[in-house]
Coordinates of C-alpha atoms and ligand atoms in Angstrom, one line a residue:
X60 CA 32.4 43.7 -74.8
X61 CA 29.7 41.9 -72.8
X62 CA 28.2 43.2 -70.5
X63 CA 25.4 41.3 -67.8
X64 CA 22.9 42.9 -65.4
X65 CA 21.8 40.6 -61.7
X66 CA 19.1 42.9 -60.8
X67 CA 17.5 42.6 -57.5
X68 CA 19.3 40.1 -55.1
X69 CA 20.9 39.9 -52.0
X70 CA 24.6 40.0 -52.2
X71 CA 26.4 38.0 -49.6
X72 CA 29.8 38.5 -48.1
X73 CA 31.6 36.9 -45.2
X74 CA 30.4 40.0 -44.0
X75 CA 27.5 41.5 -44.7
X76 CA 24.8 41.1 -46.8
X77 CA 23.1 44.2 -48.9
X78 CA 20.7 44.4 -51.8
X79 CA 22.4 45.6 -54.7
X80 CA 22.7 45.1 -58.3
X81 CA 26.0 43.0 -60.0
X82 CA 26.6 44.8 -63.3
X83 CA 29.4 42.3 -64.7
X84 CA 31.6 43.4 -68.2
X85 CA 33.0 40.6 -69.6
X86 CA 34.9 38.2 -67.3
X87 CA 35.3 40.8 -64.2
X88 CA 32.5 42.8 -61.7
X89 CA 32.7 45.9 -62.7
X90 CA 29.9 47.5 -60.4
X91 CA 27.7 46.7 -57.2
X92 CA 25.1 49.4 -56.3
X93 CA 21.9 50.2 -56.0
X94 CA 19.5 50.4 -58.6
X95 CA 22.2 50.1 -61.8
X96 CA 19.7 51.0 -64.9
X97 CA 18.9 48.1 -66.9
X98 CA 19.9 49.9 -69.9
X99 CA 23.5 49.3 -68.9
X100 CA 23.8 46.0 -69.8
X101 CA 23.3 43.8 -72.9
X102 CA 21.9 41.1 -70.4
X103 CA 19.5 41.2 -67.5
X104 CA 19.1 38.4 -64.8
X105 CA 16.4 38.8 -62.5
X106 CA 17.6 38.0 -58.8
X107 CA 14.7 39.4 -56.9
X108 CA 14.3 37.1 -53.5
X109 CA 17.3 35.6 -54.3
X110 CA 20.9 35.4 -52.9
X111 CA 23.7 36.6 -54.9
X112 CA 26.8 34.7 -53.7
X113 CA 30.6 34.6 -54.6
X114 CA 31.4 31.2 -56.5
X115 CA 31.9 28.2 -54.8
X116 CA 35.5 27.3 -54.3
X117 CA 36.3 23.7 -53.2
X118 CA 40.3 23.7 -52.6
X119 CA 40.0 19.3 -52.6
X120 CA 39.1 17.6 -54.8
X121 CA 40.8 14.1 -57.2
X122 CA 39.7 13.8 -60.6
X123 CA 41.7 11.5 -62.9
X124 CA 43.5 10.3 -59.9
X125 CA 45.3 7.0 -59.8
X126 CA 44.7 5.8 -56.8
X127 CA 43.9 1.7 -55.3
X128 CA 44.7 0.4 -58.2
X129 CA 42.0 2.6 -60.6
X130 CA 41.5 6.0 -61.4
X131 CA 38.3 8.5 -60.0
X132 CA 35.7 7.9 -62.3
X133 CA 35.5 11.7 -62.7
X134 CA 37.6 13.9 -65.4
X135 CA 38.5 17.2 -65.5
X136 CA 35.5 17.6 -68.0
X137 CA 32.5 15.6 -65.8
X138 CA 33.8 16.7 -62.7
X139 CA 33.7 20.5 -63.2
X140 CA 31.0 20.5 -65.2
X141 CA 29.4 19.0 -61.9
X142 CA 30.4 21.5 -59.6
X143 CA 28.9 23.6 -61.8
X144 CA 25.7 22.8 -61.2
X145 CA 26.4 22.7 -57.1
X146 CA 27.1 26.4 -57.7
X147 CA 31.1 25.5 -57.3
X148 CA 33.4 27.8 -59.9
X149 CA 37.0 27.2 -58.7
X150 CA 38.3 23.6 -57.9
X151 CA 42.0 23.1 -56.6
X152 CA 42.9 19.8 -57.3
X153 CA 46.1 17.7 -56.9
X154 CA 49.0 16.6 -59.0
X155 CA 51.1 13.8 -57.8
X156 CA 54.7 13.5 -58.0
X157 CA 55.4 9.9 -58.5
X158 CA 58.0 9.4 -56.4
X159 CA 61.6 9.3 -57.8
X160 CA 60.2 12.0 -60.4
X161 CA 60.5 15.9 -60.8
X162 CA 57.2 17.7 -59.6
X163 CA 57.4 19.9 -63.2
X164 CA 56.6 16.3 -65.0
X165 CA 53.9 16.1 -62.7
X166 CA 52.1 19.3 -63.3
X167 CA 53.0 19.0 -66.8
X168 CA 51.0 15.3 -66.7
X169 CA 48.2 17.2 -64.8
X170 CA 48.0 20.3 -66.8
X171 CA 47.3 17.7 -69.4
X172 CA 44.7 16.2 -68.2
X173 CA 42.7 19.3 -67.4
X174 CA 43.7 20.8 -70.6
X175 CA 40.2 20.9 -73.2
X176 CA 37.9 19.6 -70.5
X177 CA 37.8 21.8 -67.4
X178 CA 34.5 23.5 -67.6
X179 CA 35.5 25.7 -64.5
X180 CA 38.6 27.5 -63.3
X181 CA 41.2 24.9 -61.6
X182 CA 44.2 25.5 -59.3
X183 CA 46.4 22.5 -58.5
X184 CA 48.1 21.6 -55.2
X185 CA 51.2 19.4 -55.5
X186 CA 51.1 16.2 -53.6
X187 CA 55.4 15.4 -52.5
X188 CA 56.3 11.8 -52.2
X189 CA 60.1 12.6 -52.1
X190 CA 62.2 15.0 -51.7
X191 CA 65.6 15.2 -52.4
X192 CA 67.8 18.7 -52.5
X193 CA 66.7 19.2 -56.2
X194 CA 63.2 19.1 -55.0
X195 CA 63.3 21.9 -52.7
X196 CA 64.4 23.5 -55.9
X197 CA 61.5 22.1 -57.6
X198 CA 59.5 23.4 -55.0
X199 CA 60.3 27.0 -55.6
X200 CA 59.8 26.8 -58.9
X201 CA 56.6 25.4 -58.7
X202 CA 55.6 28.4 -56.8
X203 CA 56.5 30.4 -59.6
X204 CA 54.2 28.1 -61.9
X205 CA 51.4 29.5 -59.2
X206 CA 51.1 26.3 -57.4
X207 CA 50.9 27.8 -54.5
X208 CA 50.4 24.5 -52.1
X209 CA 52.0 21.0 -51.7
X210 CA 50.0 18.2 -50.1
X211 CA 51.9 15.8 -47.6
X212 CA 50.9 12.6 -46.3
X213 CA 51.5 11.1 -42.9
X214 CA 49.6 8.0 -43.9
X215 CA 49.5 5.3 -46.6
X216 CA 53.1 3.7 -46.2
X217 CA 55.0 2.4 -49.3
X218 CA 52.4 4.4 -51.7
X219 CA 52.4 8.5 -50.4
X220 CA 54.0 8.4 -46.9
X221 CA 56.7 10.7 -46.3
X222 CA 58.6 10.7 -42.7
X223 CA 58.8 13.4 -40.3
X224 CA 62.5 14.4 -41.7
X225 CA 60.8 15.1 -45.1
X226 CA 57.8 16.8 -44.0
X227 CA 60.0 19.2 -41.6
X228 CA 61.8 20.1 -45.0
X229 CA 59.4 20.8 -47.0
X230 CA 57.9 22.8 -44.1
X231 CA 60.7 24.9 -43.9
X232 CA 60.8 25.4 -47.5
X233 CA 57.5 27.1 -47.5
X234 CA 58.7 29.0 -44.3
X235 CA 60.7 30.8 -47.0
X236 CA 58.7 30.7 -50.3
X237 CA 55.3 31.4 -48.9
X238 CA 53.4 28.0 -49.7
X239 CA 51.3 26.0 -47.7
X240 CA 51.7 22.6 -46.7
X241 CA 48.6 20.6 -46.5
X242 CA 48.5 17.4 -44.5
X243 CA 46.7 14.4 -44.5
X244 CA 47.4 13.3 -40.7
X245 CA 47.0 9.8 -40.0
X246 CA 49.7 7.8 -38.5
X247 CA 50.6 5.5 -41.6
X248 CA 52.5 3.0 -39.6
X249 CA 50.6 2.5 -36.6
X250 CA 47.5 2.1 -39.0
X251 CA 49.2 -0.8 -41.2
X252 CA 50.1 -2.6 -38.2
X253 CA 46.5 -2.9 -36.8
X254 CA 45.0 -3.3 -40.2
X255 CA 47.7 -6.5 -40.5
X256 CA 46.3 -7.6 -37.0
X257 CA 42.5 -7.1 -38.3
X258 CA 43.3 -9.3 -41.9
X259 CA 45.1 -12.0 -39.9
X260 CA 41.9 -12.7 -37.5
X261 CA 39.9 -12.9 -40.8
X262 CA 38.3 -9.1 -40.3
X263 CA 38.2 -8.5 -44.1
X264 CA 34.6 -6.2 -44.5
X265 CA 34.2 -2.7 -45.2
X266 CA 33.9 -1.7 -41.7
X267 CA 36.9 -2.6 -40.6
X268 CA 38.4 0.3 -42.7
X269 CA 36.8 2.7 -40.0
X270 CA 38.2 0.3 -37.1
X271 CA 41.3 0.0 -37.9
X272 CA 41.8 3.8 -37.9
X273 CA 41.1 4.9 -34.5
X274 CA 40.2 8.8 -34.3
X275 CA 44.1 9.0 -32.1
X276 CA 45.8 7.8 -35.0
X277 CA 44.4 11.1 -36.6
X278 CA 44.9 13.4 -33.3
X279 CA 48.5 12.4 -32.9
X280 CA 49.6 13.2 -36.2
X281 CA 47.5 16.8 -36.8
X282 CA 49.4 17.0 -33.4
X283 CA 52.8 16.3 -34.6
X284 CA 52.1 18.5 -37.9
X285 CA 51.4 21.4 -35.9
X286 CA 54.7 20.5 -33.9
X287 CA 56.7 20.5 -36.8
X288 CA 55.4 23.9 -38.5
X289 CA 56.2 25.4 -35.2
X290 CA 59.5 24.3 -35.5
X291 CA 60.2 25.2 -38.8
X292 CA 58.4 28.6 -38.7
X293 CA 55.6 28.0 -41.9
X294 CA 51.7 27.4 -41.7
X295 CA 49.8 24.5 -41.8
X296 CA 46.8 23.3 -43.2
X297 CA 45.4 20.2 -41.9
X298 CA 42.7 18.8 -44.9
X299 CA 39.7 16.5 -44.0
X300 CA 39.8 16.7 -40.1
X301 CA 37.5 13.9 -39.3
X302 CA 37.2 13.7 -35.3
X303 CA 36.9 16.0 -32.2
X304 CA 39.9 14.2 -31.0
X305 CA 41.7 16.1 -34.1
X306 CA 39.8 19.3 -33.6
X307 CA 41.0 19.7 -29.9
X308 CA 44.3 19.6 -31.2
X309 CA 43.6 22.3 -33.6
X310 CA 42.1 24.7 -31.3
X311 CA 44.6 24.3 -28.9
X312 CA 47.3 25.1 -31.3
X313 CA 45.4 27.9 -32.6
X314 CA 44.4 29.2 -29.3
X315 CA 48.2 29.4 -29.2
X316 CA 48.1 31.8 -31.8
X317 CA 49.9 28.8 -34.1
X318 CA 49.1 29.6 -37.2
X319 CA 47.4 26.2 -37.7
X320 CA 44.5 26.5 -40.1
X321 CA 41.9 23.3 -41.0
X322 CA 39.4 21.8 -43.3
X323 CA 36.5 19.6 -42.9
X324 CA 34.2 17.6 -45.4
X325 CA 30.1 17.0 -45.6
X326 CA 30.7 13.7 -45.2
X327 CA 32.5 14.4 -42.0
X328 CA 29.9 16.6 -40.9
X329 CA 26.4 14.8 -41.8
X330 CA 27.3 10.7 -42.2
X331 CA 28.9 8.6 -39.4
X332 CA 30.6 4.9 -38.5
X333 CA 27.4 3.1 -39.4
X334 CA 27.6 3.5 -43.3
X335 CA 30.1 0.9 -43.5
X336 CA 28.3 -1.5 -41.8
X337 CA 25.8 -2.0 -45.1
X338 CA 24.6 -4.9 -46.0
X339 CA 26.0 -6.5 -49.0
X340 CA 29.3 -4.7 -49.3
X341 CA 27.7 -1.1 -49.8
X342 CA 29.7 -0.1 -46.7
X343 CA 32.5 0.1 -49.7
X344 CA 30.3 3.4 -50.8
X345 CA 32.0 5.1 -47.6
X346 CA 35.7 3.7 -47.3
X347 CA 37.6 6.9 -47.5
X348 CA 40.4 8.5 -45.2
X349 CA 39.8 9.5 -42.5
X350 CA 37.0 7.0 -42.1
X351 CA 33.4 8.2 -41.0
X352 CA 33.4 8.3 -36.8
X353 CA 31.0 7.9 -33.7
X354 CA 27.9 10.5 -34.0
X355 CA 28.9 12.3 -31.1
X356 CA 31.9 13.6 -33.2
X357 CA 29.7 15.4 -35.9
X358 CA 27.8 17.7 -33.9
X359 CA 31.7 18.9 -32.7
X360 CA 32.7 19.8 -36.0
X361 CA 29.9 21.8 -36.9
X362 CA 30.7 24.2 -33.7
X363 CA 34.2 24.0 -34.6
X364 CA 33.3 25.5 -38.1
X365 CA 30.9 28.0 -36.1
X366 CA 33.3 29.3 -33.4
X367 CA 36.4 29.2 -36.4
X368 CA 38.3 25.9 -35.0
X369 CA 37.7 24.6 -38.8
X370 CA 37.8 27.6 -41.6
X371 CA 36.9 25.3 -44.4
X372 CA 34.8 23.1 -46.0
X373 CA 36.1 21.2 -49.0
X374 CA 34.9 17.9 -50.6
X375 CA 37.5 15.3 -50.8
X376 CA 36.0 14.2 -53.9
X377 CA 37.2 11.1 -54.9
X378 CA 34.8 9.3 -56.7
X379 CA 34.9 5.5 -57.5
X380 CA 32.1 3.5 -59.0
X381 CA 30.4 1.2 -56.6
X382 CA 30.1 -1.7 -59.6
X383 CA 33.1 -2.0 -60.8
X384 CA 35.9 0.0 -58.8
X385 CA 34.7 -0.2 -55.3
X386 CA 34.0 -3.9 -55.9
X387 CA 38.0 -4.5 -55.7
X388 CA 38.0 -4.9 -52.6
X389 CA 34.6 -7.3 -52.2
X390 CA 37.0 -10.1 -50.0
X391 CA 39.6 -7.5 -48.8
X392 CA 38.6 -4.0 -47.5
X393 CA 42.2 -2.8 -47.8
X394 CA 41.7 -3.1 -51.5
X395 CA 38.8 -1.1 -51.5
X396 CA 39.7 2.4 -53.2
X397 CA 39.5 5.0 -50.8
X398 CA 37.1 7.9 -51.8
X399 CA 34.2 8.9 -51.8
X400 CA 32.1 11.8 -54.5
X401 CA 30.4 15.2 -53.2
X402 CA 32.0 18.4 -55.5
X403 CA 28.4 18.5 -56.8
X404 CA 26.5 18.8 -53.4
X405 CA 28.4 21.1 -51.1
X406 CA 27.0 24.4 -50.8
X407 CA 24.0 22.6 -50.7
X408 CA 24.0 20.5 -47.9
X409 CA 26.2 22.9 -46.0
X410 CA 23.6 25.9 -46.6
X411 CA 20.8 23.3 -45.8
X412 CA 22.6 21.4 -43.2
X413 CA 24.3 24.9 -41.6
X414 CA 22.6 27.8 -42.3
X415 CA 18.5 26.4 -42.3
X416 CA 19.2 24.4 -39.2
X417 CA 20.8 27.6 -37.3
X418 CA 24.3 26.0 -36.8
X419 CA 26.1 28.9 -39.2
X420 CA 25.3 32.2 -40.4
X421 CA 24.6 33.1 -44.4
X422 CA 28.0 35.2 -43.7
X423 CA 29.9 31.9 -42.8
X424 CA 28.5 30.0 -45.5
X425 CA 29.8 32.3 -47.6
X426 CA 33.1 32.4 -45.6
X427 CA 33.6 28.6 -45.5
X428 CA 32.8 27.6 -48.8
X429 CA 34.3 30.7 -50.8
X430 CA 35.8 33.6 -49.2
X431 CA 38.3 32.1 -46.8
X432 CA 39.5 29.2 -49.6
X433 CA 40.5 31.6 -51.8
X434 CA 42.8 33.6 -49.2
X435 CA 44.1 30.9 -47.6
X436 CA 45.1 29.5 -51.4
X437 CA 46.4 32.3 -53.4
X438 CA 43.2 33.7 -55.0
X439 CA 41.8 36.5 -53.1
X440 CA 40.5 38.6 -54.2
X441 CA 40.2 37.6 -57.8
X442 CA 38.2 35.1 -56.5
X443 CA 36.0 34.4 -53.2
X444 CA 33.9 37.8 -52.8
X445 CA 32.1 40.5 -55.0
X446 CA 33.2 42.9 -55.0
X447 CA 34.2 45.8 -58.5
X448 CA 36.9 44.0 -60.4
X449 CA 37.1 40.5 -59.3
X450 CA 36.1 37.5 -61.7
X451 CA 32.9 37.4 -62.4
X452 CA 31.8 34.3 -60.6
X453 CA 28.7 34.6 -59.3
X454 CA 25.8 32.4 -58.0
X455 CA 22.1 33.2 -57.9
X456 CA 21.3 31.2 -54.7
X457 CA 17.3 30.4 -54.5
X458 CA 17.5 29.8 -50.9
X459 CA 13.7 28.1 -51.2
X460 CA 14.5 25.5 -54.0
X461 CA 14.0 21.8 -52.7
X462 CA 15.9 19.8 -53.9
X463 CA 16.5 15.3 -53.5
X464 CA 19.8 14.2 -54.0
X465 CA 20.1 11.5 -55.8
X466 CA 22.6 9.5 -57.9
X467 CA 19.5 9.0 -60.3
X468 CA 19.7 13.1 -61.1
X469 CA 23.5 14.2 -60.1
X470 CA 26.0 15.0 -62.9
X471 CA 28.8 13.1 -61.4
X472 CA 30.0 10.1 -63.1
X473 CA 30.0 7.6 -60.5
X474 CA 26.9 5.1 -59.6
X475 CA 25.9 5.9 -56.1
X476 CA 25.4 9.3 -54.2
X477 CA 27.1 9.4 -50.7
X478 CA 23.5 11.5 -49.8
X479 CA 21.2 9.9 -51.7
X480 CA 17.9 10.7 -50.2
X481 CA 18.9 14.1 -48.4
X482 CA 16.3 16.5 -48.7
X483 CA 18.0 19.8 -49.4
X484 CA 16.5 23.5 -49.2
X485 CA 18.5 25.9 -51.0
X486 CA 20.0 25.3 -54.6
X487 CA 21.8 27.2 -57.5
X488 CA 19.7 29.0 -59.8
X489 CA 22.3 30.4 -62.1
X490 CA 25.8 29.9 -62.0
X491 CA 28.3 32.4 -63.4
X492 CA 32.0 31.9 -64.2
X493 CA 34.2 34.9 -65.4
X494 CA 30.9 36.7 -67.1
X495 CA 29.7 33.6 -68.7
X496 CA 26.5 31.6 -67.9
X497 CA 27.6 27.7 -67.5
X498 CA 24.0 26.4 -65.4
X499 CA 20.7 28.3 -66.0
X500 CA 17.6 26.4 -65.5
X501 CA 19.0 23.2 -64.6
X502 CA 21.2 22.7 -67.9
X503 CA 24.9 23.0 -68.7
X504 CA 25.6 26.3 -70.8
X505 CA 29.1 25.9 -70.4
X506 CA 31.9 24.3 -72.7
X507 CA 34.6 21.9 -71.8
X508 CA 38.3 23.3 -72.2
X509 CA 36.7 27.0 -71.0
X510 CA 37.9 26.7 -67.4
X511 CA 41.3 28.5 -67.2
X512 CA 44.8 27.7 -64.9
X513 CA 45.3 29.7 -62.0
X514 CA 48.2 30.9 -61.0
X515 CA 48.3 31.1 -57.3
X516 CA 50.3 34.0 -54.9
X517 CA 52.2 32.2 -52.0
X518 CA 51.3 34.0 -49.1
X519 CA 51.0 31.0 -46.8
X520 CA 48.2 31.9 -45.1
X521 CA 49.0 35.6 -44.8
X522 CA 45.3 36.9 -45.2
X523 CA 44.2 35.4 -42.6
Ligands
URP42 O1 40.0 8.5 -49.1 C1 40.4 9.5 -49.6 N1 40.4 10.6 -48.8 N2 40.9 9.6 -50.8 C2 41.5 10.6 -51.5 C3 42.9 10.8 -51.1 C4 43.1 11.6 -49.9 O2 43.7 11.0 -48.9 O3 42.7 12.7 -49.8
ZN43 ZN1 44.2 12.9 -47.8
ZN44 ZN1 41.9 14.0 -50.7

């Protein structure tokens, strides 16, 4: 038995915030009080002036991913280790059923690939790309595999698109086994055709990957998600909501008491349209979907996180090297692989970003980035608070560091840094995952093939 004293901090919640001690014994909490003697622990970790915070959980992210053509230039192993140091413990990531396959070969294929290199605890979402009666079977027993959520895609036709018929199946699936749908809501069709229009007048840079997918193209989908989990009776979860235009929709569904819930990105939150207008080609760095919007659309997302419009922030991490992935698409912006990296910077520049600048509470923070993933996903309360018997992730928040990001200093394995330059205040001290140490100091103390599988509870969206 091992047992690990945080002496001093502040412990933060979704709803409160108290100084206590964290006595952790082995991989679980197992007290939070006042003034635990030292002499109770083999360990002691001084957290005086510090936050004590539940780990990070980012429910979106692609490593290994085929995708455009390549793969994200982050694994399992680089990837989590990364989060690691942005004070991120649980990543739920996505398996992809190509299509014409069984969904078990899939998570088989992705269990693989995490399998000896996750340095953090992973979940996996299944992403459906057909869906024939055997797969609603599939999809049940998936569930029982803990795969508790199945990603759908409105856009990208010919490569993930599934029609409305499909995605009112697997809705109503879920209605009965408890999973959530996530959806990436973009009109597919109505995108290809203007993005045909924009290559035949000769419109080939990077910024025409943001013009040719207009925020309504995003609104009328989210729209026609939340139509069709009304009618079939299950959740949704909307994932990287770009645009107010989307948002409206949201709140007006949720205002409905629809149980509608949504996710939004950094990126979405802190870059805009202009990126992709670079100079020589570096607009590639931010070709992702949804693109990046007008300015006036970023300041709206950060109230709809504020007033609960948008419960989450994930990453979308999708990383591609600028040299030689992103440069696919140097005559052709369509062939540009969409994606952009951020699992490493999160907490950061939504603490800096959110709470420093006044737009968020320390509670929210907490709630957005941790407490609220892991309900709406299957992991509460193993995960996502602390509180006496959860898992023992834990980050010591110094709420003063400064900190530059930069691709010179991050530990993801890509070339460029979507931030590079943001100023940050507030960083991870220590980070602690199921009673071990993996960052201290600014190193890596953890050990590829340590993260573990988690096995999800369907309660689509029942903690909320
Ligand atoms: O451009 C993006 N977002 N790439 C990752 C795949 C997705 O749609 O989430
Ligand atoms: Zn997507
Ligand atoms: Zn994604």
């Amino acid at each position: 038995m091992s047992t690990t004293l945080i002496k001093g901090g502040t412990v933060v919640s979704s709803v409160s915030a108290f100084y206590a001690d964290v006595l952790i014994e082995d991989d679980r909490i197992k007290d939070v009080a006042d003034a635990i003697p030292v002499e109770a622990a083999d360990r002691v970790l001084d957290a005086a002036g510090m936050y004590v915070l539940p780990g990070g959980i980012d429910v979106h992210t692609h490593l290994d991913m085929p995708f455009g053509g390549t793969t994200s230039s982050d694994d399992f192993e680089t990837g989590t280790r990364a989060a690691a140091f942005g004070g991120t413990t649980t990543i739920i990531d996505f398996a992809i059923q190509p299509k014409g396959t069984r969904m078990r070969d899939a998570l088989d294929t992705w269990w693989r690939k995490a399998d000896g290199k996750a340095c953090i605890d992973y979940g996996l979402h299944m992403i459906v790309t057909d869906l024939p009666d055997a797969g609603l079977e599939d999809m049940d027993s998936l569930v029982g595999e803990g795969v508790a959520s199945f990603k759908l895609f409105m856009a990208y036709p010919g490569v993930l698109m599934v029609d409305d018929a499909t995605i009112f199946k697997a809705l109503s699936r879920t209605a009965s086994n408890g999973a959530l749908i996530c959806m990436h809501a973009e009109n597919g069709s109505v995108i290809d055709v203007i993005v045909q229009q924009a290559l035949a007048e000769g419109k080939r840079a990077p910024i025409y990957h943001a013009m040719t997918r207009p925020t309504r193209a995003e609104s009328e989908a989210v729209h026609r998600a939340i139509a069709l989990a009304e009618m079939s009776g299950a959740p949704v979860y909307i994932v990287h909501l770009s645009s107010e235009d989307a948002l409206n929709q949201v709140r007006e569904a949720r205002d409905r008491g629809v149980p509608v819930f949504a996710e939004t990105c950094p990126q979405y939150l802190l870059l805009s349209i202009e990126e992709l207008a670079r100079p020589d080609f570096e607009g590639a760095k931010y070709v992702f979907t949804p693109p990046l919007r007008e300015k006036e659309n970023l300041e709206k997302l950060w109230t709809g996180l504020a007033q609960d419009h948008l419960q989450v922030v994930s990453t979308d991490h999708c990383p591609f090297c600028f040299q030689d992935q992103k440069a696919l698409g140097k005559d052709d912006f369509t062939k540009i692989p969409n994606g952009g990296p951020g699992i490493e910077n999160r907490l950061q520049l939504i603490h800096h970003h959110g709470v420093n600048m006044g737009r968020i509470s320390l509670n929210r923070f907490v709630e957005l980035v941790s407490t609220t993933p892991a309900k709406l996903f299957g992991l509460y309360p193993r995960k996502g608070e602390i509180a006496i018997g959860s898992d023992a992730d834990v980050v010591i928040w110094d709420a003063g560091a400064e900190h530059l990001i930069s691709a010179a200093t991050h530990h993801m394995r890509v070339d460029y840094s979507m931030f590079e330059g943001f100023a940050v205040k507030g960083n991870a001290k220590t980070v602690i995952s199921r009673g071990e140490i993996i960052v201290e100091g600014g190193l890596f103390r953890g050990r590829a093939g340590r993260g573990q599988y988690l096995r999800r509870e369907a309660r689509g969206g029942a903690w909320q």
